CSV table of C-alpha atoms in Angstrom, one decimal:
chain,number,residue,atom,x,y,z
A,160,UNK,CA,39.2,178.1,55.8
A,161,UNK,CA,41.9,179.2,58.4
A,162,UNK,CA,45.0,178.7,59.0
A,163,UNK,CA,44.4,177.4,62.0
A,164,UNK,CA,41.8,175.1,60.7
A,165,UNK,CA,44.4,173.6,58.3
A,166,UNK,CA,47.1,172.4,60.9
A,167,UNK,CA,44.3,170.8,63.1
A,168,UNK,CA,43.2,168.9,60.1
A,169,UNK,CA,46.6,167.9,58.7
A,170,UNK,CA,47.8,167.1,62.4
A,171,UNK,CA,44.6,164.6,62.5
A,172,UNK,CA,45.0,163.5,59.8
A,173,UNK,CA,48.6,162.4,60.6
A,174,UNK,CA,47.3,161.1,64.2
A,175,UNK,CA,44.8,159.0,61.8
A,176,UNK,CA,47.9,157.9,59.9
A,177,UNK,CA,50.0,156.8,63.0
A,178,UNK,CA,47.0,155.1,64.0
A,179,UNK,CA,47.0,152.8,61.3
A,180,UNK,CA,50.0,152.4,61.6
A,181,UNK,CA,49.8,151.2,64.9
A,182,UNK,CA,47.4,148.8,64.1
A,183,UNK,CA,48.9,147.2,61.4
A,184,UNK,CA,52.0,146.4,63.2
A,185,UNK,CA,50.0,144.7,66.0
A,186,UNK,CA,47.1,142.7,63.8
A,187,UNK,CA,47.1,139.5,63.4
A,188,UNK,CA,46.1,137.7,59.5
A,189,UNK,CA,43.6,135.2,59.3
A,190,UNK,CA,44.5,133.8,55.6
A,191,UNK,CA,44.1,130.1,54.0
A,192,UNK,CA,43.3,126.9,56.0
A,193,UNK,CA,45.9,124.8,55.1
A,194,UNK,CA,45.5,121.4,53.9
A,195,UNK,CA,46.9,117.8,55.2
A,196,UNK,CA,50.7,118.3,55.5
A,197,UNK,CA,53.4,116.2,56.8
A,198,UNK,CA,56.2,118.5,57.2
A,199,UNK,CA,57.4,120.4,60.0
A,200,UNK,CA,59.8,123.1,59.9
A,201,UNK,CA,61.8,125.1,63.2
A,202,UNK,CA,60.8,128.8,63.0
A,203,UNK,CA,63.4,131.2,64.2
A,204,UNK,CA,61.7,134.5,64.9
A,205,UNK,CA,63.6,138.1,65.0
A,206,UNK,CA,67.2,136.7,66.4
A,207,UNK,CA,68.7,139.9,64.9
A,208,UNK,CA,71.7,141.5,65.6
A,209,UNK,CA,69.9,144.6,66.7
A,210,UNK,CA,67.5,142.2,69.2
A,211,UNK,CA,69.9,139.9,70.5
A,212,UNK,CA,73.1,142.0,71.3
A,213,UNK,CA,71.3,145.0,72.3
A,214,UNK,CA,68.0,144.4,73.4
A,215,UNK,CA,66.4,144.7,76.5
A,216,UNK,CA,67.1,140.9,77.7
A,217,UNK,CA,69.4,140.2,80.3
A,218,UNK,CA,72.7,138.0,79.7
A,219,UNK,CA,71.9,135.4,81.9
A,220,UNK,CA,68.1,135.0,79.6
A,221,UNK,CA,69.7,135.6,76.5
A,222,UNK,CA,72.5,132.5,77.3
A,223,UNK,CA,69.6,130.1,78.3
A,224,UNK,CA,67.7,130.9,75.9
A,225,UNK,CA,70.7,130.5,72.9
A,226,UNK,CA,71.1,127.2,74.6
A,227,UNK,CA,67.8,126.1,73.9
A,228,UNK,CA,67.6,127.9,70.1
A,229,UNK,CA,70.9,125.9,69.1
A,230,UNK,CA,69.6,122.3,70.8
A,231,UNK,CA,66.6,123.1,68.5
A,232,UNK,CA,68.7,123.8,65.2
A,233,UNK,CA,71.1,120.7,65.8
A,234,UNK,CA,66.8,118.3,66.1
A,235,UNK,CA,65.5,119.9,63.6
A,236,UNK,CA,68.7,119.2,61.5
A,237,UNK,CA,68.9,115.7,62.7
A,238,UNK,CA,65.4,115.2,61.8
A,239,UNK,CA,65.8,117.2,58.2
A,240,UNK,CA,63.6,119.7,58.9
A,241,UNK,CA,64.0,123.1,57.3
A,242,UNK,CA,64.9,125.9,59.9
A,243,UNK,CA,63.6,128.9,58.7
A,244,UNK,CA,64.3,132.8,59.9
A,245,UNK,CA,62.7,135.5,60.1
A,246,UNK,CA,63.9,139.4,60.4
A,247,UNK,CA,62.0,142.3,61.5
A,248,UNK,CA,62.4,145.4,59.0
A,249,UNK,CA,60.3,148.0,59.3
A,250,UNK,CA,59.4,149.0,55.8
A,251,UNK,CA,55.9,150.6,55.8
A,252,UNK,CA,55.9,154.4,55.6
A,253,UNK,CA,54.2,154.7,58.9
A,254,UNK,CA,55.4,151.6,60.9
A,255,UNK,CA,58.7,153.1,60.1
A,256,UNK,CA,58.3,156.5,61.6
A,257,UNK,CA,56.5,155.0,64.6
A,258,UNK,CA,60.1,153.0,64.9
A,259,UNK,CA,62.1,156.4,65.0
A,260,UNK,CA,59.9,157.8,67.6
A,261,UNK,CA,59.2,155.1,69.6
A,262,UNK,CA,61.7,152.0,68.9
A,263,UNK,CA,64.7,153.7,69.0
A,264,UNK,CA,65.0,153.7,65.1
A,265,UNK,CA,65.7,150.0,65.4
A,266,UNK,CA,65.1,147.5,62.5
A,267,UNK,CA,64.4,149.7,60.0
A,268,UNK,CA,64.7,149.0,56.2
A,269,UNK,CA,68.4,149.7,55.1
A,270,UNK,CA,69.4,150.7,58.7
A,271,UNK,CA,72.4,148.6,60.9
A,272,UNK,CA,71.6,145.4,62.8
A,273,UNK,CA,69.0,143.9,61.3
A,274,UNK,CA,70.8,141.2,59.7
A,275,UNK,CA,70.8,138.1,62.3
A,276,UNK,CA,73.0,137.8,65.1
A,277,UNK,CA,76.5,135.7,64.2
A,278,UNK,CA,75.8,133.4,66.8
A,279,UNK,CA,72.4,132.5,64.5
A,280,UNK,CA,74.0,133.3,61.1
A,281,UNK,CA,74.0,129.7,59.9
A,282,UNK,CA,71.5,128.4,61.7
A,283,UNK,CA,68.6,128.9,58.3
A,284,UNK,CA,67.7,127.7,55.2
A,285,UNK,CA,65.6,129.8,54.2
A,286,UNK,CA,64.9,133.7,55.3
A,287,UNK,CA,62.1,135.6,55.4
A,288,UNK,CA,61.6,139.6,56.0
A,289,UNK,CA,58.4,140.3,57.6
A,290,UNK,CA,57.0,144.2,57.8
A,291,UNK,CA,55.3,144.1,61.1
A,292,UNK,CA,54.6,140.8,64.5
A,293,UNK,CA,52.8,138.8,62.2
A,294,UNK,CA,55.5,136.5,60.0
A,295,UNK,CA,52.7,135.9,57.7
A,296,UNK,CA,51.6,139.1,56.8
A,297,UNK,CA,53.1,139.2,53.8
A,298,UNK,CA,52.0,136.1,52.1
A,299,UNK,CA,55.8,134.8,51.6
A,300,UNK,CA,55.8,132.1,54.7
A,301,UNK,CA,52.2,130.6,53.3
A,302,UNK,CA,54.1,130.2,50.1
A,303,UNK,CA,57.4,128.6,51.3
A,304,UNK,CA,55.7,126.6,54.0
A,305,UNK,CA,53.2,125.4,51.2
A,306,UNK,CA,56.3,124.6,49.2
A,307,UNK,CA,58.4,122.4,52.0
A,308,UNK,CA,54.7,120.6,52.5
A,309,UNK,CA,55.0,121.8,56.3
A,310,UNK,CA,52.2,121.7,58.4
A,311,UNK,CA,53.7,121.6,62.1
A,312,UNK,CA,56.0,124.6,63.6
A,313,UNK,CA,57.9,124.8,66.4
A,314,UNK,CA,58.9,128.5,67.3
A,315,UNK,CA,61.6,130.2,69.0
A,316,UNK,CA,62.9,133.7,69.4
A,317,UNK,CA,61.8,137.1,70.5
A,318,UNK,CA,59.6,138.8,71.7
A,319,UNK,CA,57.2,136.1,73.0
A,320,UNK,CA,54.8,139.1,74.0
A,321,UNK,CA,55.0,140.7,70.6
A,322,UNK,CA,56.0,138.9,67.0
A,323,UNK,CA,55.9,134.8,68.9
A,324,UNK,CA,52.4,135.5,69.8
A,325,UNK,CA,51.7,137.2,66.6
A,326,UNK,CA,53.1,134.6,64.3
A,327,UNK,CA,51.8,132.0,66.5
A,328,UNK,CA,48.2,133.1,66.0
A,329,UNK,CA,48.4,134.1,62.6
A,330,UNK,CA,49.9,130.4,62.0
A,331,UNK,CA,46.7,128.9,64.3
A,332,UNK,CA,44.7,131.3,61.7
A,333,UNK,CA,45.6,129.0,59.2
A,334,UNK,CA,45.7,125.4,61.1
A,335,UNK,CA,49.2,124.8,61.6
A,336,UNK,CA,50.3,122.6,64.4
A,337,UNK,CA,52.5,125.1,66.7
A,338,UNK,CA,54.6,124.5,69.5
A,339,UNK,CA,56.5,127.4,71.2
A,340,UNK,CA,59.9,126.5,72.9
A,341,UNK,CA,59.3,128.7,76.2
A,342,UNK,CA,62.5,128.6,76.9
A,343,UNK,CA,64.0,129.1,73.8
A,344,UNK,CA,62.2,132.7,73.7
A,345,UNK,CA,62.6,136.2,75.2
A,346,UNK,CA,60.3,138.7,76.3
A,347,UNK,CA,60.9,142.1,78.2
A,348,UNK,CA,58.3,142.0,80.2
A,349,UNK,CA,55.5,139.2,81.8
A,350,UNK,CA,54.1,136.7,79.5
A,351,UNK,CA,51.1,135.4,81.3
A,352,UNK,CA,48.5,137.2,78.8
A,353,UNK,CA,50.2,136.7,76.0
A,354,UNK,CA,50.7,132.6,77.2
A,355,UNK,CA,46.9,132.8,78.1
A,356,UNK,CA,45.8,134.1,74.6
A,357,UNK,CA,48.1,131.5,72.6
A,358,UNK,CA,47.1,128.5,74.7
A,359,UNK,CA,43.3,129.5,74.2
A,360,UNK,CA,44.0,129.3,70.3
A,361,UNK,CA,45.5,125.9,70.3
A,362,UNK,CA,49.6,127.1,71.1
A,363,UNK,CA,51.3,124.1,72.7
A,364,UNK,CA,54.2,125.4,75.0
A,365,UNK,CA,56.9,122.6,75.8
């Protein structure tokens, strides 16, 4: 065996890795139907320091869009529903090195900024760390939203091309209700797909 022979197979091997890597970050989990709930909860997706102050979003989207995020907290408050949060940390050894190289190093595990932004701080109830787009992925939202009985959710956050859509089908996946707040999301770049692919599963946009 060369030399030669080596570093080709340990730099597939890595490619391999990556690849995984990649595709875990961007699957979406099928998991349990859910049952007959009568709960519904407000889902605040990725509104992380990191995200929010220094994202690619635009002030004038990121003010109409807090606008919207707060009107939601203050209903779902008035209507005792649990506002729950969610915040990206990349965790898994290969989601984590695709964030160095191609993320900026942003929202790693341990590193600055992933705690939510202020203006969001006290907005939750509850907060749940998800490893890659899908919220559910871990198996810790199916436990709390099987807890607080909630069967409807109504999301807001960022991206709607990436971790909205994700969550949204993941929580279709399971037959939850959803209902994405357009404007009370972000996204970097068009949404039409990502719209087209969530309305074919069920999303309802409002």
């Amino acid at each position: 065996m060369t030399y030669g022979y080596i570093i080709g197979a340990a730099v597939l091997l890595f490619i391999l890795w990556l690849g995984n890597g990649i595709r875990r970050i961007g699957s979406v989990s099928v998991g349990t139907k859910i049952g007959e709930r009568g709960g519904s909860a407000l889902l605040l997706i990725d509104l992380q320091l990191v995200f929010w102050d220094h994202g690619p979003y635009s002030d004038d989207a990121i003010q109409s869009a807090a606008a919207v995020i707060l009107e939601e907290v203050e209903a779902a408050r008035a209507r005792n529903h649990p506002v729950i949060a969610v915040r990206q940390e990349w965790s898994i050894p290969s989601t984590k090195v695709l964030a160095r190289l191609t993320m900026n190093g942003q929202a790693i595990e341990g590193s600055e900024g992933t705690e939510l932004a202020e203006l969001f701080s006290s907005c939750p109830e509850y907060i749940i760390v998800k490893r890659v787009q899908d919220a559910f992925e871990t198996g810790e939202l199916d436990a709390l939203l099987e807890r607080l009985n909630v069967g409807k959710l109504r999301l807001v956050g960022l991206d709607l091309n990436y971790c909205v859509q994700k969550t949204a089908l993941a929580a279709r996946n399971r037959g939850y209700d959803i209902t994405v707040m357009k404007h009370g999301t972000l996204a970097a770049a068009p949404t039409e797909v990502a719209e087209k692919r969530m309305s074919s599963a069920g999303v309802v946009f409002l």
